[in-house]
PDB file of C-alpha atoms in Angstrom:
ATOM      1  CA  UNK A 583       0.000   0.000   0.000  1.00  0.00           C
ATOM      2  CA  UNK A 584       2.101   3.034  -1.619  1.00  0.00           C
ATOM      3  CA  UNK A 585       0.666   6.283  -0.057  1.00  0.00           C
ATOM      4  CA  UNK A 586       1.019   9.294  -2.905  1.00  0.00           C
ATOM      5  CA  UNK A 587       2.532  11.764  -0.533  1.00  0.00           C
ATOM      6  CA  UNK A 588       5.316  10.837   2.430  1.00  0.00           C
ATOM      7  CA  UNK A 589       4.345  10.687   6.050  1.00  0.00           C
ATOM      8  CA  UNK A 590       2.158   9.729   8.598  1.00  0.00           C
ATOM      9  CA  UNK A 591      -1.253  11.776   7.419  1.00  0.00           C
ATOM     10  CA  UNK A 592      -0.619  10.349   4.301  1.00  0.00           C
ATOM     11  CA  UNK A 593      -0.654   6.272   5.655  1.00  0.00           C
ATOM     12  CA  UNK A 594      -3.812   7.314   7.686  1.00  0.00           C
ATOM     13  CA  UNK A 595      -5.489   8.940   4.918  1.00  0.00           C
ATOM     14  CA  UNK A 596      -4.465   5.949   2.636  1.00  0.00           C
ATOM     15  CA  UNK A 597      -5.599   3.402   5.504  1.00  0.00           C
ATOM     16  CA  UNK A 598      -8.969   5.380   6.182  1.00  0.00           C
ATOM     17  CA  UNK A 599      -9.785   5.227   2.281  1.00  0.00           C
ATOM     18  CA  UNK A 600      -9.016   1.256   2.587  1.00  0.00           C
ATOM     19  CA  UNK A 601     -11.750   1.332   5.326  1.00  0.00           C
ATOM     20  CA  UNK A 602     -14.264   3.625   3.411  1.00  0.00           C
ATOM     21  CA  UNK A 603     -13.846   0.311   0.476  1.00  0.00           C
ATOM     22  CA  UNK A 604     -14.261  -2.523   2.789  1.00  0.00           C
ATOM     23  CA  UNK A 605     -17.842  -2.945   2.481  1.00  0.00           C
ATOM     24  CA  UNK A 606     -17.688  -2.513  -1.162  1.00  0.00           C
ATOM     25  CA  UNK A 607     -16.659  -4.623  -4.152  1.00  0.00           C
ATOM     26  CA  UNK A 608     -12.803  -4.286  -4.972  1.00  0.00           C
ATOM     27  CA  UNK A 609     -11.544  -3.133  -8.182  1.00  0.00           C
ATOM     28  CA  UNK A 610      -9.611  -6.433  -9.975  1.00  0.00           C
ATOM     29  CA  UNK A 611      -5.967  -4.095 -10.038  1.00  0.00           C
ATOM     30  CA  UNK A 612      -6.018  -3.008  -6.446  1.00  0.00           C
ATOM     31  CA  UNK A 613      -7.222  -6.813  -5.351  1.00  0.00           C
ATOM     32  CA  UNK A 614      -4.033  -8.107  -7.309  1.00  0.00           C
ATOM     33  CA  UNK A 615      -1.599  -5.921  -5.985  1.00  0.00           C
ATOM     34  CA  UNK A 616      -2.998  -6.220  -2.305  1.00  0.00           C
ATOM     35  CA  UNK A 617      -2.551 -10.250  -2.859  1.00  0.00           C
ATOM     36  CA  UNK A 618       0.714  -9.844  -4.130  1.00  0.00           C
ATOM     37  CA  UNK A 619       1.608  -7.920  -1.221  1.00  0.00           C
ATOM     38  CA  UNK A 620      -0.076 -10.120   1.661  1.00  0.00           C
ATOM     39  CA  UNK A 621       1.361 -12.941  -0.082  1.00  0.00           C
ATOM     40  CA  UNK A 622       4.691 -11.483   0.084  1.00  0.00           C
ATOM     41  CA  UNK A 623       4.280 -10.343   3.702  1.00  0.00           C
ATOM     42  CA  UNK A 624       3.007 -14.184   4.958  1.00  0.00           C
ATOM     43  CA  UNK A 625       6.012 -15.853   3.001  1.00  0.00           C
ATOM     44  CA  UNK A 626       8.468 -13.860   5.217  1.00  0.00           C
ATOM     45  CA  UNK A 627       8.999 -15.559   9.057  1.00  0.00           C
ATOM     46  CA  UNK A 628       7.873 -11.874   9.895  1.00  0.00           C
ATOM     47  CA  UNK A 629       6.455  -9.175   8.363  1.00  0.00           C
ATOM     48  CA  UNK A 630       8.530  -6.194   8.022  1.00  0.00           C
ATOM     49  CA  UNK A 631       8.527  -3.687  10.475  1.00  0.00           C
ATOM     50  CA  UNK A 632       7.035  -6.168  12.939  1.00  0.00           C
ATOM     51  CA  UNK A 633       9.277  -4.575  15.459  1.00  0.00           C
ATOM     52  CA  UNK A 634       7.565  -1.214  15.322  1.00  0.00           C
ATOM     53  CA  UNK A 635       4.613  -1.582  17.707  1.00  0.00           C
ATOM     54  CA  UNK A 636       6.720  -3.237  20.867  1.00  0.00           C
ATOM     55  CA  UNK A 637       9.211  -0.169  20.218  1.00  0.00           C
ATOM     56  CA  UNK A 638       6.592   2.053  20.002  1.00  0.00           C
ATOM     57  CA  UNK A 639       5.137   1.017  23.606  1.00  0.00           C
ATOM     58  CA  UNK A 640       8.333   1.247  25.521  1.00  0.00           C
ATOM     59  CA  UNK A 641       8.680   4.786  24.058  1.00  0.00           C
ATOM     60  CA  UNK A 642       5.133   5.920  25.172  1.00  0.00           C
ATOM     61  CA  UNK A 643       5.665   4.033  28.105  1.00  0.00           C
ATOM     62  CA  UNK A 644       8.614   5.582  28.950  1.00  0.00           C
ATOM     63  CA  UNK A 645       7.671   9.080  27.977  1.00  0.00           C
ATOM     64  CA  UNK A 646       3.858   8.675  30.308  1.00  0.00           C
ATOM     65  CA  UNK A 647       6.597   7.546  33.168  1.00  0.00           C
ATOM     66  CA  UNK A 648       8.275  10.573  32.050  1.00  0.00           C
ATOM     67  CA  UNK A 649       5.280  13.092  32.308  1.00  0.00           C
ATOM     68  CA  UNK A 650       4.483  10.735  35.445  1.00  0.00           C
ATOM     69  CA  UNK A 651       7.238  11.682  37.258  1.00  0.00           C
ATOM     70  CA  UNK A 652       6.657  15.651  36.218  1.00  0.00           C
ATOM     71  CA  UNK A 653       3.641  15.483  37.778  1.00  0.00           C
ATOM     72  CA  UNK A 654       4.755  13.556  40.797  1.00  0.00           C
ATOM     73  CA  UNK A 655       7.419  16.382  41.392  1.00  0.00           C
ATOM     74  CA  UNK A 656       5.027  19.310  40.583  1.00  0.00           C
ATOM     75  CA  UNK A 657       2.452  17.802  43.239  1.00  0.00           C
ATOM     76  CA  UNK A 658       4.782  16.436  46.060  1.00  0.00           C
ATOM     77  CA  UNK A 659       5.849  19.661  48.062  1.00  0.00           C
ATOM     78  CA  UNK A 660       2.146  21.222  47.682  1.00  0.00           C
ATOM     79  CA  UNK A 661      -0.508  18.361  47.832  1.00  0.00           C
ATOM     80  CA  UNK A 662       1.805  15.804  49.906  1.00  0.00           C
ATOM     81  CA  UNK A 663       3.033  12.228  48.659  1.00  0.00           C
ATOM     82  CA  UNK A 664      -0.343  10.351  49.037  1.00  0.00           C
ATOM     83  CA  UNK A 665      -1.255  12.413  46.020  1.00  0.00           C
ATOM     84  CA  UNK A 666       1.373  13.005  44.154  1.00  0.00           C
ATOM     85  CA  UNK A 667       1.681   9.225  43.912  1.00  0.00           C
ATOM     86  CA  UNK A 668      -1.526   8.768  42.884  1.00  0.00           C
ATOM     87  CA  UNK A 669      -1.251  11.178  40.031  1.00  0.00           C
ATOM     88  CA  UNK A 670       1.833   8.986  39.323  1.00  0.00           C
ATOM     89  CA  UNK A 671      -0.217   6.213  38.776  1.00  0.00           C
ATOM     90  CA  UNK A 672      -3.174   7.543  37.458  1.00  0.00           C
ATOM     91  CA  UNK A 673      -0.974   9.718  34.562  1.00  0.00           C
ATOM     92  CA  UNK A 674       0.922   6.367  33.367  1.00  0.00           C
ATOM     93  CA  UNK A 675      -3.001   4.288  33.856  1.00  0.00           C
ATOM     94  CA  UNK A 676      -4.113   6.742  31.346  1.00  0.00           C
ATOM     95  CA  UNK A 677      -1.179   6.346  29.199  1.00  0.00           C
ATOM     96  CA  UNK A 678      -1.019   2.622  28.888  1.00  0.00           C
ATOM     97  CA  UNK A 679      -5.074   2.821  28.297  1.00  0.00           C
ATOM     98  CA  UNK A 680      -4.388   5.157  25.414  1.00  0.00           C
ATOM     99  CA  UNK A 681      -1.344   2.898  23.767  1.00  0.00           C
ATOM    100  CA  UNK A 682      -3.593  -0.156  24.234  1.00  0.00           C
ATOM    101  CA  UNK A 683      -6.254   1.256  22.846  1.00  0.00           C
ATOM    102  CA  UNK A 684      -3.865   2.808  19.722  1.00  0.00           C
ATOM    103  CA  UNK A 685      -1.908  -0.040  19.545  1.00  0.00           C
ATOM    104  CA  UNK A 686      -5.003  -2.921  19.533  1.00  0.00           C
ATOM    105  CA  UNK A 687      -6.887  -0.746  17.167  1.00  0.00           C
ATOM    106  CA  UNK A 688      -3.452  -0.449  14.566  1.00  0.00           C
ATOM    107  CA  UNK A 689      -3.085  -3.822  14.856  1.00  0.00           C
ATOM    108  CA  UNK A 690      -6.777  -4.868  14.220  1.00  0.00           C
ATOM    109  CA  UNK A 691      -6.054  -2.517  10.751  1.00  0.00           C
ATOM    110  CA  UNK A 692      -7.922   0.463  11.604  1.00  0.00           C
ATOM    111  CA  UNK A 693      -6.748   3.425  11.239  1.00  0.00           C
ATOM    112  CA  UNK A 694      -8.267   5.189  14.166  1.00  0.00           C
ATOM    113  CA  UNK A 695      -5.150   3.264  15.827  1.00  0.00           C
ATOM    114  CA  UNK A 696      -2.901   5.234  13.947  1.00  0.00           C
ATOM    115  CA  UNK A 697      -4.295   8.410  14.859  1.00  0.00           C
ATOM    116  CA  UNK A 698      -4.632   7.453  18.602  1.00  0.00           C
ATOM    117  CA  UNK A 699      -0.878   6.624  18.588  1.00  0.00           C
ATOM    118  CA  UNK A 700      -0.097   9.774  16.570  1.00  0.00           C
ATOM    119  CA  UNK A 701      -1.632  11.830  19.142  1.00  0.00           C
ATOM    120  CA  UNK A 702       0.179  10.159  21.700  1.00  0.00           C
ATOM    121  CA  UNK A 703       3.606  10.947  20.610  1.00  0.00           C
ATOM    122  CA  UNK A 704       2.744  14.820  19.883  1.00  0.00           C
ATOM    123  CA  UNK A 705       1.542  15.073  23.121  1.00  0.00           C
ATOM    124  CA  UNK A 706       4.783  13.453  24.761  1.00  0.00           C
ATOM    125  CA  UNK A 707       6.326  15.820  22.883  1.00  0.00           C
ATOM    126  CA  UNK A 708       4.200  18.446  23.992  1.00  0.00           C
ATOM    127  CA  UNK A 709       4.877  18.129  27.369  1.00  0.00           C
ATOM    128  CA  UNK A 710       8.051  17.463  26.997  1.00  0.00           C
ATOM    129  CA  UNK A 711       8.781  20.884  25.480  1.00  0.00           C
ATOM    130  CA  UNK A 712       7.516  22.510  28.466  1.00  0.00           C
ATOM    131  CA  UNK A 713       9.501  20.548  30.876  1.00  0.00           C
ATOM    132  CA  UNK A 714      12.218  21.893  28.661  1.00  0.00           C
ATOM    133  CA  UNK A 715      11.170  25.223  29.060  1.00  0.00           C
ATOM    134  CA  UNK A 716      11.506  24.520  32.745  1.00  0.00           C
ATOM    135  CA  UNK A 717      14.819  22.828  32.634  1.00  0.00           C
ATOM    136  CA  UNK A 718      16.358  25.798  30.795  1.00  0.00           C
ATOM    137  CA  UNK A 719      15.594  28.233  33.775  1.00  0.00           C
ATOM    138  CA  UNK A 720      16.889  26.334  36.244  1.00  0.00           C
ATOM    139  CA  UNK A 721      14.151  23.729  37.464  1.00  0.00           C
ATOM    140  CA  UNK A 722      15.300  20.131  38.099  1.00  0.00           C
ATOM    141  CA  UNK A 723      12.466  18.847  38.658  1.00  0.00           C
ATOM    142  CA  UNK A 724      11.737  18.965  34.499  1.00  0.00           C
ATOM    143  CA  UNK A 725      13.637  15.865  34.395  1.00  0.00           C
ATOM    144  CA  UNK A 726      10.240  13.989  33.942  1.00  0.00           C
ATOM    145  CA  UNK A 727       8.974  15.737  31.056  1.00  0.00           C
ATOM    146  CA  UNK A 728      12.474  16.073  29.405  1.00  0.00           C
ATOM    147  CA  UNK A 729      12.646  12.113  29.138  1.00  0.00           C
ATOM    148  CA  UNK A 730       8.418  12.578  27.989  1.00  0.00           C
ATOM    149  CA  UNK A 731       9.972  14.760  24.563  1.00  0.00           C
ATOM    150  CA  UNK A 732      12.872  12.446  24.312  1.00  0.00           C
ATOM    151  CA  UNK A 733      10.556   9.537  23.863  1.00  0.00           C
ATOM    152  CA  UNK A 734       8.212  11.470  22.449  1.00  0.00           C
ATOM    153  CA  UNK A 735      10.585  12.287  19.522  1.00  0.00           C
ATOM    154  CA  UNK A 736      11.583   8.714  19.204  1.00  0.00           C
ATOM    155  CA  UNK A 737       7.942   7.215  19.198  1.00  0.00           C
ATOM    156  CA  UNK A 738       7.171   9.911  16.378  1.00  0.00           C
ATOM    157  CA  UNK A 739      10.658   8.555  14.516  1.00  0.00           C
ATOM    158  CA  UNK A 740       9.119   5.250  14.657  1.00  0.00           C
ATOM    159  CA  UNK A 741       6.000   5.881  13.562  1.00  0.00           C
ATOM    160  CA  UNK A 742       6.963   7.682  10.415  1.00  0.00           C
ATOM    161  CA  UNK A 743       9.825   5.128   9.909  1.00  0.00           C
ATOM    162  CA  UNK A 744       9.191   2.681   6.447  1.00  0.00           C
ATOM    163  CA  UNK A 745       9.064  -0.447   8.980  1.00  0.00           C
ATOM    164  CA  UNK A 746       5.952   0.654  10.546  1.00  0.00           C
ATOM    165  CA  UNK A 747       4.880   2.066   7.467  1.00  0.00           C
ATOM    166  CA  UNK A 748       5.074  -1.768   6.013  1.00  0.00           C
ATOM    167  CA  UNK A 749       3.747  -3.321   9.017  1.00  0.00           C
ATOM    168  CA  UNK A 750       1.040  -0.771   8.755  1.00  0.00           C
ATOM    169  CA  UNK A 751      -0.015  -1.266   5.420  1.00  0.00           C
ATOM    170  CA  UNK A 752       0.258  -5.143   5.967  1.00  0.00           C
ATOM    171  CA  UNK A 753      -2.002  -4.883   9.009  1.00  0.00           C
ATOM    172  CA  UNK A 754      -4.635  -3.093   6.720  1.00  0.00           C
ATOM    173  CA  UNK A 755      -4.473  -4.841   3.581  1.00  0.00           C
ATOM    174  CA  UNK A 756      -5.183  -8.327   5.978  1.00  0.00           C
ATOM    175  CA  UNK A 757      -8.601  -6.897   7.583  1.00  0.00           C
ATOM    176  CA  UNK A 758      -9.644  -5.917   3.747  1.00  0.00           C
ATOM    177  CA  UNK A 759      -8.701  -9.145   2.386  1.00  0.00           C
ATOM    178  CA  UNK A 760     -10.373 -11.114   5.323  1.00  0.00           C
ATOM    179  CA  UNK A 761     -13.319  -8.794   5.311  1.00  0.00           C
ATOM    180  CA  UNK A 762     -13.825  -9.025   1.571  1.00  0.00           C
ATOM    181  CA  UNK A 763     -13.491 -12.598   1.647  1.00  0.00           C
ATOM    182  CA  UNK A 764     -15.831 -13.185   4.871  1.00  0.00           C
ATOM    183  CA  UNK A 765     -18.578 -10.742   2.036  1.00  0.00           C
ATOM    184  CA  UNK A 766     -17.908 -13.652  -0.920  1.00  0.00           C
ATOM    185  CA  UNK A 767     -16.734 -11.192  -2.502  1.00  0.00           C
TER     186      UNK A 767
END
């Protein structure tokens, strides 16, 4: 699945047009192509790119742990440990709900996964940037949200690297084919 334009909004906009044609009938070029591919994909021991989700996670992971332990710093001085703790947990909950959900949905070919984990890594590197605003005058506790942008800017490496874009395109052209051959089509 070759996406006209580079880049992540283009595999998302390629992947939700693929979704807009699953309930339909296929044309005969695109159906040849997208067997040639899946065929290709299947022969191989694993698909390539196959590494790009598990990297993805321990980025995001490491970047909500990041933000995590912002918050945690922020919160223990004023609100006292029993809740900064719990903010702890409750900002890396919410960031391991968000990958799953991403990161299920990608992998299920739909590309409402893609845009899940897109959002994910901007806002890692969203936060990030202000703990680095922080950092540069003189608070340490930006430590937190400095390691949020670093993985921030390595989860949004991976996803617009050509492995995931592969893996992605794999992942999508399976749910069509298994879709369009569960329709008799």
């Amino acid at each position: 699945m070759s996406a006209p334009r580079a880049g992540l909004n283009a595999l998302i906009a390629q992947c939700r047009k693929l979704e807009a044609a699953l309930p339909l009938r296929e044309e005969p070029a695109m159906s040849a192509a997208m067997h040639r591919f899946v065929a290709d994909m299947d022969a191989r021991r694993a698909p390539p790119g196959m590494w790009s989700p598990l990297v993805l996670a321990v980025l995001v992971m490491t970047g909500g742990l990041g933000v995590g332990i912002g918050v945690l710093s922020l919160l223990l001085r004023g609100a006292g440990p029993a809740l900064a703790a719990f903010a702890l947990v409750l900002v890396c909950a919410v960031t391991a709900l968000a990958l799953a959900i991403g990161v299920v949905a990608f992998m299920g070919g739909h590309a409402f996964g893609l845009v899940v984990l897109k959002r994910l890594a901007w806002g890692l590197i969203a936060v990030g940037s202000l703990g680095v605003i922080a950092w540069t005058q003189g608070d340490v506790r930006a430590v937190g949200p400095v390691v949020a942008l670093v993985a921030g800017l390595g989860a949004w490496l991976v996803l617009n690297s050509n492995g995931f874009y592969v893996f992605a395109g794999y992942q999508m052209a399976r749910r069509y084919m298994e879709r369009r051959d569960r329709a008799g089509f």
